[in-house]
Amino acid sequence: VLAILPDSYSSSGLISSKFRSAFGIGRLANGRESRHRYQAPFLASVSHDAVLVLDPSPSENFGHPVALFYVDFNVTKKRCSHLDGIYLEECLTQALKGRCQNQLKRWQAGPERLMEQGHSWLVGGAPRRATFSSQVSGRLCEVHFLPLVVGVGDSNRTQRLRCVHTEFSRCPQLVPMGSPSLPVSSCELNKNTRRCHQQPLATHLSCRLYQTCDHAVLISGWRQQMTFQRHVQNLQRFYRMLRINGFHKDHIKTFFASSGHNPEELEGAYSATEKAVIRNHVSYVCRKQHCADSLVLYLNSPTRNDGTMLLWDANLNGIADLKERYSVNELLTDLAGCRATRVLLFVDQSYSGVLSKRLRGSQKHLNGLLNITLAGAPCNATPPLTDSEMRRWYQGCQNLPTALWHRK
């Protein structure tokens, strides 16, 4: 099998043996160096008999360290030791991402320590829990995602990695997803079925004349293997919270999975396969004068250690291509100088500190949260505002005076 990581893409287009493998040890089990060159974006490590992944934090969103091991049979104990592996009748060698800093630094916790007890994802082998040294966290060569594990020569790239239930943690409940919709180019007029229909996002209808409203954008999901039922529940709960606080359903845009993959629980959600659509919508609501009173963003995607969000894997190659990742720089650009009265970011994902630090030091993102509610009402009004007053003056949409609208 071959293992492919979302962040194993190389902008140079070619990976040669001098950079070792795309994200692995760069050596065959028999000791020969890999001399093949791989054409991006499909980068793969040297093939191995099996792949074992140990997840020490199964309740956390991906973007946290996991331990990835290659398993090879018919390797001598001496040769396995030479490969810095552990010999358990078969050879177990740890994989790190290639082309990264600190690549030559050794993990303080060896394979023996990582195999003591617990929970795993694997193709072949027995499940154990991974235990990490505190000195390991933050190293740029760590693996932070479940890989796409495919058989050699499998053009369909079928995911062969499976979760094994242990005493440490139950396997997460995957989101049931139907067949993805056909590409728009494949939907001829005589095949105009519901699966071919894609509701476009009419962003220009989001802002109405002489009216300011509360808007929200919700983003989540990356491949079915890393998209669990709890992520759908997160979106549902946040959506309900917004509705309770007066947000109109037409002003809440949810981007999740791909067209045809959206579960029934997220009716009306848009696919997260088009980064341009997401960015254009956020930018438009921000740039349009008087459009947004409160602009709320809820982010719940797998995240790289630089804060970059992974959107849906549209081409199913297992690699987060440029169109499938939303960087902190891009998000800050879309929110820079936003004309919304206030912008609130709920960052329910790994490495949120990267975005938080950038915002604290920015002079282009000054409308942050003050001592007010989500809809902009004062927190300490005396006497307290009634529900009717909240709806009339703050929640949802309010009409604006014509003079204010036309003021330069």
XYZ file of C-alpha atoms in Angstrom:
408
model
C 0.000 0.000 0.000
C 0.896 3.669 -0.362
C 0.056 6.392 2.151
C -0.837 9.950 1.084
C -1.172 12.945 3.425
C -3.250 16.093 2.779
C -0.174 18.281 3.330
C 2.217 16.177 1.236
C 1.802 18.403 -1.817
C 4.966 19.945 -3.268
C 4.722 23.196 -5.171
C 7.874 22.304 -7.086
C 5.961 19.574 -8.899
C 8.627 16.887 -8.519
C 9.953 14.999 -5.536
C 13.312 13.333 -5.885
C 15.163 10.960 -3.607
C 17.381 13.725 -2.250
C 14.327 15.095 -0.467
C 13.524 11.554 0.685
C 9.957 10.415 0.163
C 6.901 12.646 0.104
C 6.312 12.131 3.811
C 8.110 8.974 4.883
C 11.436 7.426 5.703
C 12.505 7.511 2.064
C 13.997 4.027 2.054
C 12.690 0.687 0.929
C 12.520 -2.031 3.537
C 15.413 -3.824 1.855
C 17.628 -0.771 2.227
C 17.628 0.558 -1.331
C 17.146 4.277 -1.671
C 14.102 5.343 -3.686
C 15.319 6.874 -6.952
C 11.931 7.468 -8.513
C 10.571 10.931 -9.188
C 6.910 11.504 -8.484
C 4.738 13.902 -10.424
C 2.617 16.247 -8.269
C -0.072 16.423 -7.104
C -0.188 12.648 -6.628
C 2.733 12.143 -4.295
C 3.210 8.820 -2.601
C 5.695 7.228 -0.299
C 7.536 4.036 -1.035
C 5.104 1.123 -0.874
C 4.873 -0.998 2.277
C 3.034 -4.097 3.369
C 0.792 -2.244 5.824
C 0.224 1.113 7.499
C -0.539 1.632 11.192
C -1.787 4.947 12.589
C -2.083 5.589 16.329
C -4.303 8.484 17.420
C -3.616 9.666 20.997
C -6.385 12.322 20.881
C -9.393 10.749 19.133
C -11.813 13.341 20.481
C -9.894 16.287 18.992
C -10.266 17.754 15.517
C -7.547 16.708 13.112
C -4.541 18.895 13.032
C -3.188 17.146 16.137
C -0.167 14.805 16.114
C -0.739 11.170 15.234
C 1.874 8.427 14.935
C 2.207 6.876 11.480
C 4.101 3.603 11.109
C 4.995 1.460 8.133
C 4.851 -2.314 8.569
C 7.039 -4.535 6.387
C 7.267 -8.311 6.371
C 10.254 -10.497 5.505
C 12.742 -8.025 6.976
C 15.558 -9.313 9.178
C 15.948 -8.066 12.718
C 19.335 -6.587 11.854
C 17.976 -4.753 8.828
C 15.002 -3.478 10.835
C 17.373 -2.094 13.469
C 19.370 -0.372 10.734
C 16.142 1.327 9.613
C 15.573 2.616 13.177
C 12.563 0.324 13.435
C 11.259 -2.040 16.052
C 11.217 -5.740 15.258
C 7.955 -7.542 16.156
C 8.242 -10.514 13.783
C 7.701 -7.799 11.185
C 9.507 -4.471 10.964
C 7.741 -1.362 12.283
C 9.251 1.971 11.186
C 7.967 5.430 12.033
C 7.137 7.824 9.193
C 7.640 11.575 9.294
C 6.776 14.182 6.702
C 9.557 14.961 4.275
C 10.745 18.405 3.143
C 10.273 19.955 6.563
C 12.411 21.400 9.304
C 13.661 19.290 12.212
C 13.480 16.210 9.983
C 16.619 14.689 11.443
C 15.634 15.222 15.079
C 14.767 12.003 16.815
C 11.546 11.506 18.768
C 12.282 11.199 22.445
C 9.610 8.501 22.739
C 10.577 5.434 20.741
C 8.224 3.002 19.013
C 8.187 0.787 22.115
C 6.758 3.651 24.205
C 4.197 4.490 21.535
C 2.900 0.915 21.464
C 1.989 0.530 25.131
C -1.802 0.803 25.191
C -4.850 2.072 23.357
C -6.499 3.176 20.064
C -5.549 3.087 16.398
C -6.344 3.283 12.703
C -4.626 0.626 10.665
C -4.249 -1.583 7.637
C -2.794 -4.741 9.169
C -1.422 -5.002 12.679
C -2.802 -4.704 16.202
C -4.180 -1.500 17.763
C -2.278 0.257 20.523
C -2.412 3.682 22.094
C 0.175 6.309 21.220
C 1.885 8.202 24.047
C 3.748 11.354 23.060
C 6.552 13.173 24.784
C 5.785 16.826 25.443
C 9.007 17.710 23.641
C 7.637 16.178 20.461
C 4.630 18.482 20.093
C 4.983 21.310 17.631
C 7.658 19.705 15.484
C 7.024 20.441 11.854
C 7.706 16.891 10.677
C 4.892 15.334 12.690
C 1.989 13.742 10.912
C -1.235 15.583 11.779
C -3.851 13.817 9.671
C -5.080 10.375 8.752
C -3.449 9.400 5.469
C -5.251 8.147 2.400
C -3.992 4.563 2.210
C -4.420 2.999 -1.227
C -3.302 -0.191 -2.848
C -0.460 0.032 -5.342
C -1.969 0.476 -8.795
C -5.433 1.364 -7.480
C -6.560 4.096 -9.878
C -9.785 4.567 -7.873
C -7.746 5.398 -4.752
C -10.058 3.503 -2.442
C -9.365 4.246 1.218
C -8.138 1.052 2.879
C -7.477 2.535 6.304
C -9.971 1.272 8.880
C -10.555 2.178 12.501
C -10.228 -0.553 15.117
C -12.183 -0.214 18.355
C -10.168 -0.545 21.574
C -10.644 0.025 25.290
C -8.997 3.437 24.882
C -11.674 4.924 22.636
C -14.551 3.932 20.420
C -14.231 4.447 16.694
C -15.841 7.737 15.611
C -19.160 7.605 13.817
C -18.601 8.523 10.183
C -21.091 10.691 8.347
C -23.244 8.572 6.025
C -22.801 10.014 2.572
C -24.456 9.108 -0.696
C -22.935 9.109 -4.127
C -21.358 12.419 -5.092
C -23.115 14.420 -7.751
C -21.926 14.377 -11.343
C -19.648 17.196 -12.472
C -21.588 20.072 -13.972
C -19.926 19.387 -17.337
C -21.475 15.886 -17.299
C -25.019 17.116 -16.709
C -26.560 17.383 -20.163
C -30.066 18.755 -20.619
C -31.463 15.268 -21.193
C -29.931 14.139 -17.878
C -31.098 17.052 -15.771
C -31.842 15.030 -12.669
C -31.810 16.257 -9.088
C -28.247 14.960 -8.740
C -27.170 17.192 -11.606
C -28.794 20.267 -10.113
C -26.487 22.553 -8.168
C -28.069 25.518 -6.440
C -25.750 28.481 -7.039
C -24.931 30.824 -4.188
C -26.554 34.157 -5.089
C -24.329 36.318 -2.897
C -25.624 39.548 -4.441
C -29.046 38.838 -2.927
C -27.618 38.759 0.606
C -27.613 42.532 1.052
C -30.836 44.483 0.720
C -31.325 48.201 0.171
C -32.003 50.296 3.300
C -31.499 47.284 5.568
C -28.704 45.883 7.717
C -28.739 42.260 8.895
C -26.804 39.716 10.924
C -24.885 37.280 8.706
C -23.042 34.023 9.405
C -20.726 31.655 7.525
C -20.127 28.082 8.745
C -17.292 25.938 7.310
C -16.467 22.276 8.025
C -15.234 19.028 6.482
C -12.351 17.224 4.704
C -12.829 13.728 3.233
C -15.254 11.213 4.678
C -12.549 9.441 6.704
C -11.989 12.578 8.810
C -15.576 13.874 8.835
C -17.527 12.485 11.743
C -21.118 12.725 12.895
C -20.027 15.088 15.655
C -18.960 17.629 13.001
C -22.485 17.605 11.578
C -23.832 18.012 15.106
C -21.473 20.957 15.682
C -22.908 22.705 12.627
C -26.475 21.885 13.655
C -26.009 23.242 17.175
C -24.317 26.404 16.009
C -27.012 26.929 13.383
C -29.746 26.547 16.038
C -27.915 28.960 18.330
C -27.812 31.561 15.556
C -31.526 31.116 14.829
C -32.357 31.557 18.536
C -30.387 34.815 18.408
C -32.448 36.120 15.509
C -30.288 35.236 12.482
C -32.482 34.672 9.427
C -31.958 31.310 7.741
C -31.267 33.005 4.398
C -28.330 34.842 5.972
C -26.659 31.706 7.391
C -24.441 30.038 4.768
C -23.121 26.570 5.630
C -20.283 25.102 3.542
C -19.824 21.378 4.090
C -18.600 18.381 2.052
C -19.461 18.322 -1.653
C -22.638 18.486 -3.679
C -24.439 15.176 -3.253
C -22.453 14.391 -0.087
C -24.375 16.659 2.244
C -26.240 14.633 4.884
C -29.963 15.203 5.337
C -29.357 16.886 8.691
C -27.756 19.865 6.884
C -30.516 20.722 4.467
C -29.684 23.747 2.371
C -25.919 23.526 2.933
C -23.562 24.452 0.104
C -20.563 22.378 -0.875
C -17.134 23.304 0.452
C -15.452 22.369 -2.821
C -15.234 25.895 -4.256
C -12.932 28.101 -2.213
C -13.627 31.034 -4.539
C -17.342 30.886 -3.703
C -16.644 30.978 0.033
C -14.137 33.809 -0.246
C -16.329 35.851 -2.586
C -19.282 35.561 -0.224
C -17.289 36.613 2.852
C -15.677 39.473 0.931
C -18.962 40.711 -0.529
C -20.753 40.812 2.826
C -17.727 42.607 4.306
C -17.312 45.159 1.511
C -20.971 46.080 1.015
C -21.781 49.235 2.972
C -24.429 48.714 5.702
C -24.952 45.073 4.677
C -23.830 43.315 7.859
C -24.426 44.359 11.442
C -22.914 41.229 13.027
C -20.821 38.939 10.812
C -20.197 35.574 12.484
C -17.782 32.919 11.191
C -17.762 29.395 12.614
C -14.690 27.375 11.547
C -14.627 23.630 12.242
C -12.263 22.112 9.648
C -9.081 20.035 9.933
C -6.179 22.457 10.162
C -2.478 22.459 9.338
C -0.029 23.708 11.947
C 0.144 27.092 10.189
C -3.601 27.579 10.738
C -4.607 26.717 7.160
C -8.076 25.134 6.954
C -8.629 22.102 4.744
C -11.765 22.362 2.625
C -13.352 19.344 0.938
C -11.107 17.042 -1.114
C -12.943 17.697 -4.382
C -10.724 15.568 -6.638
C -10.439 12.770 -4.035
C -6.655 12.508 -4.407
C -6.042 12.792 -0.663
C -3.906 15.924 -1.030
C -5.022 19.422 -0.064
C -4.430 21.235 -3.335
C -4.370 25.025 -3.531
C -8.116 25.200 -4.244
C -8.825 22.925 -1.290
C -7.183 24.903 1.486
C -8.073 28.265 3.033
C -5.042 29.922 4.589
C -4.938 32.409 7.451
C -3.579 35.051 5.062
C -6.531 34.532 2.707
C -9.067 34.722 5.528
C -7.492 37.889 6.939
C -7.467 39.421 3.455
C -11.182 38.687 3.052
C -11.949 40.248 6.458
C -9.567 43.232 6.206
C -11.340 46.564 6.632
C -14.683 44.785 6.978
C -17.602 47.228 7.052
C -19.690 45.029 9.341
C -20.371 46.678 12.683
C -18.721 43.724 14.393
C -17.020 40.491 13.277
C -17.014 37.432 15.526
C -14.889 34.352 14.802
C -15.594 31.035 16.519
C -12.501 28.962 15.739
C -13.404 25.401 16.771
C -10.325 23.734 15.291
C -6.643 23.072 15.899
C -3.993 25.818 15.854
C -6.501 28.598 16.474
C -3.714 30.532 18.171
C -2.150 31.330 14.793
C -5.240 33.266 13.689
C -5.726 34.822 17.130
C -2.154 36.136 17.230
C -2.423 37.619 13.755
C -5.678 39.364 14.620
C -4.302 40.853 17.839
C -1.437 42.464 15.954
C -3.470 43.670 12.954
C -4.512 47.243 12.228
C -6.942 46.117 9.513
C -9.271 44.159 11.785
C -10.384 46.658 14.418
C -14.115 45.811 14.770
C -13.876 43.046 17.229
C -16.190 41.978 20.067
C -17.087 44.609 22.679
C -19.303 44.300 25.760
C -22.348 43.380 23.702
C -24.373 40.334 22.713
C -24.026 38.337 19.502
C -26.615 40.573 17.830
C -25.077 43.797 19.172
C -27.345 44.481 22.153
C -25.834 45.869 25.373
C -25.135 43.260 28.014
C -26.039 45.413 31.034
C -29.138 47.351 29.947
C -31.214 48.669 32.860
C -33.946 47.580 32.907
C -33.095 44.460 30.897
C -34.341 44.442 27.315
C -37.435 42.368 26.622
C -37.483 39.695 23.926
C -39.658 41.979 21.810
C -37.195 44.857 22.130
C -34.281 42.555 21.275
C -35.994 41.408 18.090
C -37.085 44.905 17.081
C -33.852 46.796 17.708
C -30.998 44.294 17.432
C -31.703 40.769 16.216
C -32.074 39.727 12.582
C -32.501 42.754 10.318
C -33.199 46.439 10.993
C -34.345 49.091 8.557
C -31.981 52.009 8.068
C -32.913 55.662 7.527
C -32.515 56.787 3.944
C -30.206 59.621 5.026
C -27.843 57.160 6.728
C -27.813 54.876 3.704
C -26.822 57.672 1.321
C -24.278 59.275 3.648
C -20.801 59.085 2.164
